[in-house]
Short mmCIF file of C-alpha atoms in Angstrom, two decimals:
data_model
loop_
_atom_site.label_atom_id
_atom_site.label_comp_id
_atom_site.label_asym_id
_atom_site.label_seq_id
_atom_site.Cartn_x
_atom_site.Cartn_y
_atom_site.Cartn_z
CA MET A 1 -5.69 23.80 19.02
CA LYS A 2 -3.21 23.78 16.55
CA LYS A 3 -0.72 21.79 18.57
CA LEU A 4 -3.35 19.20 19.25
CA LEU A 5 -3.95 18.87 15.32
CA ASN A 6 -0.23 18.64 14.90
CA LEU A 7 0.15 15.96 17.59
CA LEU A 8 -2.85 13.82 15.99
CA PHE A 9 -1.24 14.02 12.42
CA LEU A 10 2.08 12.83 13.87
CA THR A 11 0.55 10.02 16.09
CA VAL A 12 -1.61 8.78 13.12
CA LEU A 13 1.27 8.96 10.58
CA GLY A 14 3.76 7.17 12.68
CA HIS A 15 1.42 4.18 13.01
CA LEU A 16 0.18 3.70 9.85
CA ALA A 17 2.87 4.62 7.33
CA HIS A 18 3.55 1.63 5.38
CA ALA A 19 2.94 0.83 1.84
CA HIS A 20 0.81 3.75 1.40
CA VAL A 21 -0.93 4.63 4.52
CA GLY A 22 -3.85 3.03 6.12
CA SER A 23 -4.95 1.46 2.94
CA THR A 24 -3.96 -2.16 3.02
CA GLY A 25 -6.08 -3.52 0.34
CA VAL A 26 -5.07 -3.92 -3.12
CA GLN A 27 -7.26 -3.10 -6.11
CA MET A 28 -6.41 -3.82 -9.78
CA GLN A 29 -8.13 -3.65 -13.13
CA GLY A 30 -6.72 -5.07 -15.93
CA GLN A 31 -6.97 -7.77 -18.78
CA ALA A 32 -6.82 -11.37 -17.80
CA GLY A 33 -6.45 -12.30 -21.68
CA PRO A 34 -9.67 -11.69 -23.27
CA TYR A 35 -11.58 -10.90 -20.00
CA LYS A 36 -11.45 -7.55 -18.52
CA ILE A 37 -11.60 -8.13 -14.45
CA LEU A 38 -11.59 -6.13 -11.29
CA VAL A 39 -9.43 -7.81 -8.66
CA ASN A 40 -9.84 -6.77 -4.72
CA ILE A 41 -7.65 -8.53 -2.51
CA GLN A 42 -7.34 -7.86 1.29
CA PRO A 43 -4.22 -9.32 2.73
CA PRO A 44 -3.91 -10.14 6.36
CA ASP A 45 -2.34 -8.27 9.14
CA VAL A 46 -0.65 -11.46 10.34
CA ILE A 47 1.65 -13.52 8.46
CA PRO A 48 1.22 -16.40 7.99
CA GLY A 49 -2.43 -15.50 7.32
CA THR A 50 -5.03 -15.85 4.56
CA ALA A 51 -5.99 -13.03 2.04
CA ARG A 52 -9.56 -12.53 0.75
CA VAL A 53 -9.48 -12.38 -3.03
CA THR A 54 -12.55 -11.04 -4.86
CA VAL A 55 -12.83 -10.98 -8.71
CA PHE A 56 -15.37 -8.92 -10.71
CA VAL A 57 -15.64 -10.20 -14.06
CA GLU A 58 -16.95 -7.41 -16.42
CA ASN A 59 -17.23 -9.30 -19.85
CA GLY A 60 -17.60 -12.98 -21.14
CA ASN A 61 -19.05 -16.00 -19.53
CA VAL A 62 -16.54 -17.15 -17.15
CA THR A 63 -16.89 -20.57 -15.53
CA SER A 64 -13.77 -20.98 -13.53
CA VAL A 65 -11.54 -18.35 -11.36
CA GLU A 66 -8.33 -19.60 -9.68
CA ALA A 67 -6.00 -17.82 -7.40
CA ARG A 68 -2.69 -18.70 -6.15
CA PRO A 69 0.30 -16.77 -4.41
CA ILE A 70 3.52 -16.25 -5.99
CA TYR A 71 6.52 -15.05 -3.81
CA PHE A 72 9.09 -12.67 -4.83
CA ARG A 73 12.00 -14.83 -3.51
CA SER A 74 10.98 -18.36 -4.39
CA GLY A 75 9.06 -17.19 -7.82
CA ASP A 76 6.61 -19.86 -10.04
CA LYS A 77 8.87 -23.00 -8.99
CA GLY A 78 8.35 -22.52 -5.51
CA ALA A 79 4.76 -21.50 -5.60
CA PRO A 80 1.83 -23.63 -4.36
CA SER A 81 -1.17 -24.61 -6.51
CA ALA A 82 -3.99 -22.62 -7.17
CA ASP A 83 -7.15 -22.34 -5.27
CA LYS A 84 -10.50 -22.37 -6.75
CA LEU A 85 -12.55 -19.27 -6.04
CA ILE A 86 -16.24 -19.68 -5.42
CA ALA A 87 -18.84 -17.75 -7.67
CA SER A 88 -20.70 -15.68 -4.92
CA GLN A 89 -23.03 -13.75 -7.44
CA GLN A 90 -23.46 -13.20 -11.17
CA SER A 91 -19.86 -12.53 -12.49
CA GLN A 92 -18.29 -12.41 -8.77
CA PHE A 93 -15.93 -14.93 -7.41
CA GLU A 94 -14.46 -15.05 -4.03
CA GLY A 95 -12.08 -17.14 -2.06
CA ASP A 96 -8.74 -17.07 0.26
CA ILE A 97 -5.16 -17.49 -0.47
CA TRP A 98 -2.55 -18.40 2.17
CA LEU A 99 0.23 -15.80 2.21
CA MET A 100 3.01 -17.91 3.93
CA GLU A 101 5.99 -15.62 3.62
CA PRO A 102 6.42 -11.86 4.75
CA GLY A 103 7.57 -9.21 2.04
CA SER A 104 6.78 -8.84 -1.78
CA SER A 105 4.40 -11.39 -3.14
CA SER A 106 1.67 -11.22 -5.84
CA ALA A 107 -1.65 -13.12 -6.64
CA GLN A 108 -1.85 -14.82 -10.15
CA ILE A 109 -5.51 -14.84 -11.23
CA LEU A 110 -6.10 -17.59 -13.79
CA VAL A 111 -9.69 -17.22 -15.49
CA ASP A 112 -11.40 -19.82 -17.68
CA GLY A 113 -14.68 -19.13 -19.74
CA ASP A 114 -16.03 -19.19 -23.18
CA LYS A 115 -13.46 -16.76 -24.52
CA GLY A 116 -10.74 -19.12 -23.60
CA LYS A 117 -8.09 -18.66 -20.59
CA GLY A 118 -6.41 -15.64 -19.38
CA GLU A 119 -4.42 -14.61 -16.26
CA LEU A 120 -3.51 -11.28 -14.24
CA ILE A 121 -0.52 -10.77 -11.94
CA VAL A 122 -1.68 -8.69 -8.95
CA PRO A 123 1.18 -7.52 -6.55
CA VAL A 124 0.42 -7.79 -2.87
CA MET A 125 2.42 -6.54 0.11
CA ALA A 126 2.23 -9.51 2.87
CA ILE A 127 3.53 -7.85 6.11
CA SER A 128 2.95 -8.53 9.87
CA THR A 129 1.34 -5.04 11.39
CA ALA A 130 -0.70 -6.84 14.41
CA GLN A 131 -0.42 -9.00 17.16
CA ARG A 132 -3.40 -11.00 18.12
CA ASP A 133 -4.57 -10.95 21.67
CA MET A 134 -6.24 -14.23 23.16
CA PRO A 135 -10.09 -13.55 23.84
CA GLU A 136 -10.81 -12.99 27.52
CA GLY A 137 -13.04 -16.12 27.62
CA LEU A 138 -10.79 -18.69 25.82
CA GLY A 139 -7.96 -17.62 28.06
CA ILE A 140 -10.18 -18.60 31.20
CA MET A 141 -11.37 -21.57 29.64
CA LEU A 142 -7.82 -22.66 28.82
CA SER A 143 -6.61 -22.00 32.17
CA VAL A 144 -9.27 -24.15 33.92
CA LEU A 145 -8.78 -27.01 31.72
CA GLY A 146 -5.05 -26.57 32.19
CA ILE A 147 -5.31 -26.67 36.00
CA ILE A 148 -7.58 -29.64 35.63
CA LEU A 149 -5.05 -31.47 33.41
CA PHE A 150 -2.18 -30.69 35.82
CA THR A 151 -3.93 -32.01 38.82
CA LEU A 152 -4.95 -35.10 36.91
CA MET A 153 -1.40 -35.86 35.84
CA ILE A 154 -0.20 -35.49 39.40
CA THR A 155 -2.87 -37.82 40.77
CA THR A 156 -2.37 -40.25 38.07
CA ILE A 157 1.44 -40.68 38.65
CA GLY A 158 0.98 -40.75 42.39
CA ALA A 159 -1.63 -43.57 42.01
CA SER A 160 0.54 -45.42 39.32
CA VAL A 161 3.33 -45.88 41.98
CA SER A 162 1.17 -46.89 44.78
CA ASP A 163 -2.63 -47.46 44.87
CA GLY A 164 -2.20 -49.46 41.42
CA LEU A 165 -0.02 -51.95 43.10
CA LEU A 166 -2.13 -52.86 46.12
CA PRO A 167 -3.88 -56.07 46.26
CA LYS A 168 -7.66 -56.05 46.34
CA GLY A 169 -8.92 -55.06 49.75
CA GLU A 170 -5.47 -54.07 51.30
CA THR A 171 -4.92 -50.57 52.50
CA LEU A 172 -2.00 -48.38 51.64
CA SER A 173 0.98 -48.65 54.13
CA GLN A 174 3.00 -45.74 55.53
CA PRO A 175 6.15 -46.34 53.57
CA LYS A 176 4.03 -46.37 50.34
CA ARG A 177 2.04 -43.46 51.14
CA ARG A 178 5.57 -41.67 51.71
CA LYS A 179 6.52 -42.97 48.26
CA LYS A 180 3.38 -41.76 46.72
CA TYR A 181 3.57 -38.13 47.94
CA ILE A 182 7.55 -38.09 46.87
CA ASN A 183 6.59 -39.19 43.36
CA MET A 184 3.64 -36.74 43.25
CA GLY A 185 6.16 -34.08 44.26
CA ILE A 186 8.82 -34.99 41.96
CA ALA A 187 5.98 -34.85 39.38
CA SER A 188 4.80 -31.71 40.50
CA VAL A 189 8.18 -30.28 40.05
CA VAL A 190 8.81 -31.84 36.61
CA CYS A 191 5.38 -30.68 35.27
CA ALA A 192 6.07 -27.06 36.77
CA LEU A 193 9.56 -27.04 34.71
CA ILE A 194 7.86 -28.23 31.48
CA LEU A 195 4.89 -25.60 31.89
CA TYR A 196 7.76 -22.85 32.62
CA GLY A 197 9.81 -24.00 30.04
CA GLY A 198 6.77 -23.74 27.41
CA SER A 199 5.56 -20.58 28.81
CA SER A 200 9.43 -19.06 28.48
CA TRP A 201 9.42 -20.67 24.78
CA TRP A 202 6.26 -18.90 23.93
CA ASN A 203 7.17 -15.54 25.51
CA ALA A 204 10.40 -15.63 23.40
CA TRP A 205 8.63 -16.55 20.47
CA ALA A 206 6.02 -13.78 20.77
CA ALA A 207 8.82 -11.30 21.61
CA GLN A 208 10.67 -12.34 18.46
CA TYR A 209 7.45 -11.79 16.53
CA LYS A 210 6.94 -8.37 17.89
CA LYS A 211 10.38 -7.31 16.98
CA HIS A 212 9.79 -8.40 13.36
CA LEU A 213 6.43 -6.60 13.04
CA TYR A 214 6.73 -4.08 10.22
CA GLN A 215 8.35 -0.97 11.31
CA PRO A 216 7.77 2.06 8.96
CA ILE A 217 10.93 3.74 7.37
CA LYS A 218 11.59 6.77 9.48
CA GLY A 219 12.56 10.09 7.52
CA SER A 220 12.58 13.79 8.27
CA ALA A 221 11.37 16.45 5.69
CA SER A 222 12.73 19.94 5.71
CA VAL A 223 12.75 22.98 3.59
CA LEU A 224 16.10 24.82 2.93
CA ASP A 225 15.78 28.66 1.97
CA GLN A 226 18.57 29.61 -0.45
CA GLY A 227 17.71 33.08 -1.41
CA ASP A 228 15.40 33.10 -4.38
CA GLU A 229 14.86 29.43 -4.31
CA ARG A 230 13.59 26.94 -1.69
CA THR A 231 14.69 23.40 -1.43
CA PHE A 232 12.54 20.55 -0.18
CA ARG A 233 14.72 17.60 1.40
CA VAL A 234 13.97 14.25 2.60
CA SER A 235 16.42 12.48 4.79
CA ILE A 236 15.93 9.03 5.69
CA ASP A 237 16.95 7.84 9.23
CA THR A 238 19.07 4.22 8.99
CA ALA A 239 19.88 4.46 12.80
CA ASP A 240 18.12 1.26 13.67
CA TRP A 241 18.25 -0.63 10.43
CA GLN A 242 20.58 -3.19 11.49
CA SER A 243 18.00 -4.61 13.98
CA GLN A 244 15.28 -4.35 11.38
CA ASN A 245 17.27 -6.30 8.78
CA ARG A 246 17.06 -3.40 6.24
CA GLY A 247 20.64 -3.94 5.13
CA ASN A 248 21.69 -1.93 1.98
CA MET A 249 18.12 -1.50 0.84
CA LEU A 250 18.38 2.32 -0.10
CA SER A 251 20.75 1.07 -2.76
CA THR A 252 18.42 -1.26 -4.37
CA LEU A 253 15.63 1.11 -4.93
CA ILE A 254 14.13 1.06 -8.39
CA PRO A 255 12.15 3.63 -10.46
CA ASP A 256 8.60 3.73 -10.57
CA HIS A 257 7.22 5.65 -13.37
CA GLY A 258 10.59 7.04 -14.19
CA LYS A 259 11.11 8.50 -10.72
CA LEU A 260 12.95 7.06 -7.43
CA MET A 261 10.62 8.83 -5.13
CA HIS A 262 7.28 10.61 -5.54
CA ALA A 263 6.60 13.19 -2.87
CA PHE A 264 3.02 14.66 -2.10
CA LEU A 265 2.66 17.82 0.06
CA ILE A 266 -0.82 18.41 1.29
CA ARG A 267 -1.73 21.43 3.71
CA VAL A 268 -3.50 20.65 6.99
CA PRO A 269 -5.98 20.65 8.23
CA GLY A 270 -8.00 22.10 5.20
CA LEU A 271 -6.24 19.88 2.63
CA ASP A 272 -6.33 23.38 0.64
CA ALA A 273 -2.75 22.81 -1.01
CA PHE A 274 -1.35 20.01 -2.72
CA ALA A 275 2.02 19.35 -4.69
CA HIS A 276 3.22 16.24 -6.44
CA ILE A 277 7.15 16.65 -6.79
CA HIS A 278 9.97 14.22 -7.46
CA PRO A 279 12.96 14.65 -5.22
CA GLU A 280 16.08 13.15 -6.56
CA ARG A 281 18.80 11.26 -4.79
CA GLN A 282 21.64 13.16 -3.76
CA ASP A 283 23.44 10.36 -1.49
CA SER A 284 22.22 7.13 -0.06
CA THR A 285 19.89 8.78 2.42
CA THR A 286 18.97 12.18 1.04
CA PHE A 287 16.68 13.08 -1.69
CA GLN A 288 16.05 16.73 -2.83
CA THR A 289 14.18 18.93 -5.18
CA SER A 290 13.28 22.59 -5.95
CA LEU A 291 9.88 23.47 -3.84
CA PRO A 292 7.08 25.02 -5.72
CA ASN A 293 5.26 28.40 -4.65
CA LEU A 294 3.29 26.66 -2.32
CA PRO A 295 1.59 28.88 0.40
CA GLY A 296 2.40 29.00 3.97
CA GLY A 297 1.36 26.69 6.49
CA LYS A 298 1.60 23.11 8.03
CA TYR A 299 1.95 20.14 5.52
CA VAL A 300 1.79 16.52 5.80
CA VAL A 301 4.41 14.67 3.59
CA TYR A 302 4.08 11.56 1.85
CA ALA A 303 7.08 10.24 0.07
CA ASP A 304 6.87 6.97 -1.70
CA ILE A 305 9.65 4.60 -2.78
CA VAL A 306 9.89 1.18 -4.17
CA ARG A 307 12.26 -1.87 -3.58
CA TYR A 308 13.95 -3.89 -6.11
CA SER A 309 11.45 -6.89 -4.93
CA GLY A 310 8.39 -4.64 -5.89
CA PHE A 311 7.71 -3.90 -2.15
CA SER A 312 6.85 -0.14 -1.83
CA GLU A 313 6.93 2.20 1.11
CA THR A 314 5.69 5.41 2.28
CA ILE A 315 7.78 7.88 4.44
CA THR A 316 5.74 10.39 6.35
CA ASP A 317 6.43 13.52 8.17
CA THR A 318 4.99 16.97 8.81
CA ILE A 319 6.66 20.20 8.08
CA VAL A 320 5.99 23.98 8.32
CA ILE A 321 6.54 26.11 5.09
CA ALA A 322 6.95 29.76 5.86
CA GLU A 323 5.13 32.43 3.77
CA HIS A 324 7.47 33.39 0.97
CA SER A 325 7.56 37.09 -0.50
CA ARG A 326 10.04 36.18 -3.17
CA LYS A 327 8.10 34.31 -6.00
CA ALA A 328 10.56 31.56 -7.20
CA PRO A 329 10.93 31.21 -11.09
CA GLU A 330 8.16 29.51 -12.82
CA SER A 331 8.83 25.80 -13.91
CA PRO A 332 8.65 25.20 -17.80
CA LYS A 333 5.06 24.14 -18.92
CA PHE A 334 6.35 20.58 -19.38
CA SER A 335 7.42 20.32 -15.75
CA GLU A 336 6.46 16.91 -14.19
CA ASP A 337 6.15 18.78 -10.89
CA THR A 338 3.07 20.55 -10.02
CA TYR A 339 1.12 22.02 -7.47
CA ILE A 340 -2.44 23.80 -6.71
CA ILE A 341 -4.44 25.76 -4.10
CA THR A 342 -8.09 24.83 -3.53
CA ASP A 343 -10.90 25.47 -1.21
CA PRO A 344 -10.92 23.84 2.37
CA ILE A 345 -12.18 20.45 2.57
CA ASN A 346 -14.68 21.63 5.16
CA ALA A 347 -15.39 24.92 3.59
CA PRO A 348 -16.07 24.65 0.02
CA GLY A 349 -16.05 27.91 -2.11
CA ASN A 350 -13.72 29.62 0.49
CA VAL A 351 -10.89 30.53 -1.48
CA ALA A 352 -9.42 33.33 -3.04
CA MET A 353 -8.90 32.81 -7.02
CA ASP A 354 -5.76 33.24 -8.70
CA ALA A 355 -4.16 31.34 -11.63
CA ASP A 356 -3.04 28.20 -9.49
CA VAL A 357 -6.45 28.02 -7.94
CA VAL A 358 -9.17 25.26 -8.75
CA ILE A 359 -12.50 24.70 -7.10
CA CYS A 360 -13.26 21.31 -5.60
CA GLY A 361 -16.22 19.32 -6.66
CA LYS A 362 -17.88 16.07 -5.45
CA PRO A 363 -19.57 12.99 -7.42
CA GLY A 364 -21.83 14.08 -10.13
CA THR A 365 -20.35 17.51 -10.41
CA LYS A 366 -17.34 19.18 -12.35
CA THR A 367 -13.92 20.49 -11.20
CA VAL A 368 -12.42 23.11 -13.51
CA PHE A 369 -8.68 23.13 -14.10
CA GLN A 370 -6.39 25.86 -14.33
CA ASP A 371 -6.61 26.05 -18.01
CA GLY A 372 -10.41 26.11 -18.31
CA SER A 373 -10.66 22.40 -19.22
CA TYR A 374 -12.67 20.47 -16.44
CA ALA A 375 -13.46 16.75 -15.20
CA ILE A 376 -16.58 15.35 -14.30
CA TRP A 377 -16.78 12.47 -11.59
CA GLU A 378 -19.49 10.05 -12.34
CA GLY A 379 -21.71 9.38 -9.54
CA LYS A 380 -24.57 10.43 -7.50
CA PRO A 381 -24.25 13.86 -5.79
CA ASP A 382 -24.47 13.61 -1.86
CA GLN A 383 -24.65 9.91 -1.86
CA ALA A 384 -22.16 8.56 0.60
CA LEU A 385 -19.92 5.61 -0.78
CA GLU A 386 -19.29 2.49 1.45
CA ALA A 387 -16.05 1.55 3.15
CA GLY A 388 -14.77 -1.80 2.35
CA LYS A 389 -16.37 -1.88 -1.08
CA ALA A 390 -14.38 -2.07 -4.22
CA TYR A 391 -15.46 0.93 -6.57
CA GLN A 392 -14.40 2.37 -9.97
CA LEU A 393 -14.02 6.05 -9.57
CA ASN A 394 -14.71 7.24 -13.19
CA PHE A 395 -13.79 10.67 -14.31
CA GLU A 396 -14.75 12.11 -17.78
CA ILE A 397 -12.24 14.81 -19.00
CA PHE A 398 -13.55 17.75 -21.15
CA ASN A 399 -11.95 20.75 -23.09
CA PRO A 400 -12.78 24.24 -22.44
CA ASP A 401 -15.27 23.93 -25.54
CA ASN A 402 -17.07 21.05 -23.89
CA SER A 403 -15.70 18.60 -26.25
CA PRO A 404 -14.06 15.26 -25.03
CA CYS A 405 -10.62 15.74 -23.91
CA LEU A 406 -7.95 13.00 -24.69
CA PRO A 407 -5.25 13.20 -21.89
CA GLU A 408 -1.62 13.17 -22.80
CA PRO A 409 0.57 10.71 -20.88
CA TYR A 410 1.79 11.88 -17.44
CA LEU A 411 4.84 9.81 -15.99
CA GLY A 412 3.75 6.99 -18.46
CA MET A 413 0.02 6.79 -17.23
CA MET A 414 -3.12 8.44 -18.66
CA GLY A 415 -3.77 9.93 -15.08
CA HIS A 416 -2.88 10.05 -11.48
CA ALA A 417 -4.96 10.33 -8.35
CA VAL A 418 -4.10 10.93 -4.68
CA VAL A 419 -6.81 10.04 -2.03
CA MET A 420 -6.62 11.22 1.51
CA ARG A 421 -8.62 11.20 4.63
CA SER A 422 -9.24 14.37 6.27
CA ASP A 423 -7.23 13.42 9.25
CA GLY A 424 -4.21 11.97 7.43
CA SER A 425 -4.68 8.38 8.69
CA VAL A 426 -5.36 7.20 4.82
CA TYR A 427 -3.47 8.06 1.92
CA VAL A 428 -3.06 6.17 -1.29
CA HIS A 429 -1.39 6.97 -4.78
CA LEU A 430 -3.64 5.58 -7.59
CA HIS A 431 -3.22 4.68 -11.27
CA PRO A 432 -5.95 3.71 -13.70
CA SER A 433 -4.42 0.22 -13.45
CA GLY A 434 -4.87 -0.01 -9.45
CA SER A 435 -3.50 0.76 -6.16
CA PHE A 436 -0.02 -0.48 -6.46
CA PRO A 437 3.12 0.69 -7.98
CA MET A 438 3.56 -0.04 -11.63
CA ALA A 439 7.13 -1.11 -11.14
CA ALA A 440 5.97 -3.91 -8.73
CA GLU A 441 3.41 -5.40 -11.43
CA GLN A 442 6.32 -5.43 -14.07
CA ILE A 443 8.62 -7.08 -11.58
CA PHE A 444 6.29 -9.95 -10.79
CA LYS A 445 5.68 -10.47 -14.41
CA ASN A 446 9.36 -11.09 -15.11
CA ARG A 447 9.65 -13.08 -11.81
CA LEU A 448 6.78 -15.38 -13.11
CA ALA A 449 8.78 -16.08 -16.49
CA ASP A 450 12.01 -16.43 -14.28
CA THR A 451 13.08 -20.27 -14.08
CA THR A 452 15.30 -19.30 -10.99
CA LYS A 453 13.67 -21.04 -7.83
CA LEU A 454 15.54 -18.81 -5.40
CA ILE A 455 16.40 -15.30 -6.15
CA LYS A 456 19.52 -13.48 -4.74
CA ARG A 457 20.04 -10.14 -3.61
CA PRO A 458 21.56 -7.83 -5.94
CA THR A 459 25.01 -6.25 -5.57
CA SER A 460 24.19 -3.07 -4.21
CA VAL A 461 26.86 -0.94 -5.92
CA VAL A 462 26.51 -2.27 -9.35
CA PHE A 463 22.39 -2.10 -8.91
CA LYS A 464 22.70 1.68 -7.93
CA ASP A 465 24.91 2.26 -10.59
CA SER A 466 22.70 0.69 -13.19
CA VAL A 467 19.42 2.69 -11.75
CA ASP A 468 21.72 5.94 -12.02
CA SER A 469 22.27 5.11 -15.81
CA TYR A 470 18.79 4.43 -16.32
CA LEU A 471 17.68 7.91 -14.86
CA THR A 472 20.26 9.67 -16.79
CA LYS A 473 19.13 8.15 -19.86
CA LEU A 474 15.52 9.36 -19.12
CA LYS A 475 16.56 12.69 -18.39
CA ALA A 476 18.31 12.93 -21.62
CA MET A 477 15.10 12.31 -23.60
CA SER A 478 12.60 14.68 -25.06
CA VAL A 479 9.21 14.66 -23.17
CA LEU A 480 7.56 12.91 -25.76
CA GLU A 481 10.32 10.22 -26.01
CA ARG A 482 10.47 9.75 -22.31
CA GLU A 483 6.45 9.39 -22.06
CA GLU A 484 6.56 6.88 -24.90
CA PHE A 485 9.25 5.00 -23.43
CA LEU A 486 7.74 4.77 -20.15
CA MET A 487 4.26 3.92 -21.45
CA THR A 488 5.99 1.08 -23.58
CA GLU A 489 7.96 -0.09 -20.35
CA MET A 490 4.63 -0.45 -18.31
CA GLY A 491 2.80 -2.02 -20.97
CA MET A 492 0.41 0.88 -21.86
CA TYR A 493 0.97 0.66 -25.39
CA GLU A 494 0.01 -2.28 -27.61
CA PRO A 495 1.15 -3.22 -31.10
CA ASN A 496 -1.62 -2.35 -33.85
CA GLU A 497 -2.03 -3.81 -37.44
CA SER A 498 0.35 -1.70 -39.01
CA GLY A 499 3.31 -2.79 -36.51
CA MET A 500 3.46 0.52 -35.07
CA VAL A 501 2.72 0.94 -31.16
CA GLY A 502 -0.59 2.72 -30.44
CA MET A 503 -2.56 3.89 -27.53
CA ASP A 504 -6.08 3.03 -27.10
CA HIS A 505 -7.78 5.49 -24.72
CA GLY A 506 -10.72 8.02 -24.54
CA SER A 507 -11.82 10.79 -22.28
CA ARG A 508 -12.56 8.63 -19.33
CA ILE A 509 -10.13 7.59 -16.61
CA SER A 510 -11.09 5.10 -14.14
CA PHE A 511 -9.25 4.29 -10.82
CA PRO A 512 -10.11 1.22 -8.88
CA TYR A 513 -10.13 1.82 -5.07
CA SER A 514 -11.82 0.57 -1.63
CA PHE A 515 -11.99 3.21 0.84
CA PRO A 516 -10.78 1.34 3.81
CA LYS A 517 -13.15 2.98 6.50
CA GLU A 518 -15.90 6.00 6.92
CA GLY A 519 -14.94 9.67 7.05
CA ARG A 520 -14.50 12.56 4.61
CA TYR A 521 -11.97 12.18 1.84
CA ARG A 522 -10.48 14.31 -0.85
CA ILE A 523 -9.33 13.03 -4.29
CA PHE A 524 -6.81 14.84 -6.14
CA LEU A 525 -6.98 14.01 -9.76
CA GLN A 526 -3.89 14.72 -11.92
CA VAL A 527 -4.30 14.63 -15.83
CA LYS A 528 -1.77 16.11 -18.71
CA ARG A 529 -3.09 18.58 -21.62
CA ASN A 530 -1.09 20.42 -23.80
CA GLU A 531 1.96 19.39 -22.00
CA ARG A 532 0.92 20.92 -18.79
CA VAL A 533 -0.02 18.70 -15.82
CA LEU A 534 -3.49 19.87 -14.40
CA THR A 535 -4.65 18.98 -10.78
CA GLY A 536 -8.35 18.87 -9.68
CA ALA A 537 -9.92 18.17 -6.21
CA PHE A 538 -13.00 16.24 -5.43
CA ASP A 539 -14.57 15.45 -1.94
CA VAL A 540 -16.59 12.51 -1.03
CA LYS A 541 -18.22 11.35 2.23
CA VAL A 542 -17.75 7.43 2.93
CA LYS A 543 -20.00 5.48 5.34
CA GLY A 544 -19.13 2.58 7.43
CA PRO A 545 -19.51 -1.02 5.77
CA SER A 546 -23.01 -2.50 5.61
CA VAL A 547 -23.85 -5.20 8.15
CA MET A 548 -24.98 -8.33 6.26
#
């Protein structure tokens, strides 16, 4: 049974590991000028193709919403005109935009209404992950029509060199009949060669398209036992990168939330142990960091990285962590790496208690963190959510004395969440702003303001050195300085009346998300309180999309 589960997880991850896992849609909530909106974009799985854009307006009387794609390479100067979205119901607008180029893109949302105009940039990754098969009925119909056209063409050519030249009432002579058949034979050969050439061209084009279908980055995770300390390592496989045209991609990675890599380790099949850690770059293909005191077992690994264009990718693997009798030194309380142990997804409440354990909840219930504070997920208990529908996952945070808790910034955000389906086929790292890397949003804001029509690939050595210098600068900061720097960099701080930067947030944290398919999911919620990262777990059942 264990071997079967291992094979299942490896198979699922190997096919779905791109830009998060199994979660292709993009959700973003933000301010388009004076309007607070929620955007849900479902990109196509074949490029060129159309992306479905849905905009929910939460305030104001909006009269017009438009959307247009902005490509990283060509920027604003090379972007097409905006397409108007149609009001499908009150405060909801829908429409399609064409994504013509593969790679890192964005959708510019333009809003107009009683409060004036506003815009929002939503990062979108456009990649071909599927190859369309022709429907069987259509194939049969086209084959029949092709045979008819082929026959008509041959007979028409034969008639044009024989029958069409005969005077009225005269029969076809033997020489002319022979000429007719010769010309029909030549025409058959020529038409057959044309069909063969067309078929060869089509097959070659299809093979080229298949060759350029998105291939997930391959990597292997491992645990190195070094006496009293265990090291977690991710090694990236670049053996076939030349054929995939990835080039020097690893030298042009950019930090997201101040980290080059965010790695999540989740024990399977129970999803009852979780770690969020940040391996550091040792060389161009190796990242590693200390492994927390996770219990033994099989773990699925998701490691997120972001390219300089804003294109994010997830490296996946499974590892076995052995039971470790020597407990590693505890990390300082301000450590940005963290882990928890909780009850299994299929057996709630079945866990031995200690300092690192939390008990999971569900919508309408609470999860108590390790320090006694707790979170309540706003929602109706035992009511399944619907796949394909955009939701606001709202969590209210409280202190141990039941007073509202104002979380502290954690890696430049007021909270993080990881959503995982029970079989590992869906994984996504969420932020209050949406289901995309914050670095991508900033890149496209800068790209939109850039007047360069075509952007060039940066020099890898210079780029890598500048990123390393940036990371060194962050490490030298105090925790408070680093969080303030990251919050400002990602636009989480806004100037106030006194000219100082301030932060306006309460005890509620919201994550926009659309569950891609039905099943059982676990949500790991992360907030920071008293300089300590706290993690809670919530479970939800998702039903299939409703049929209209």
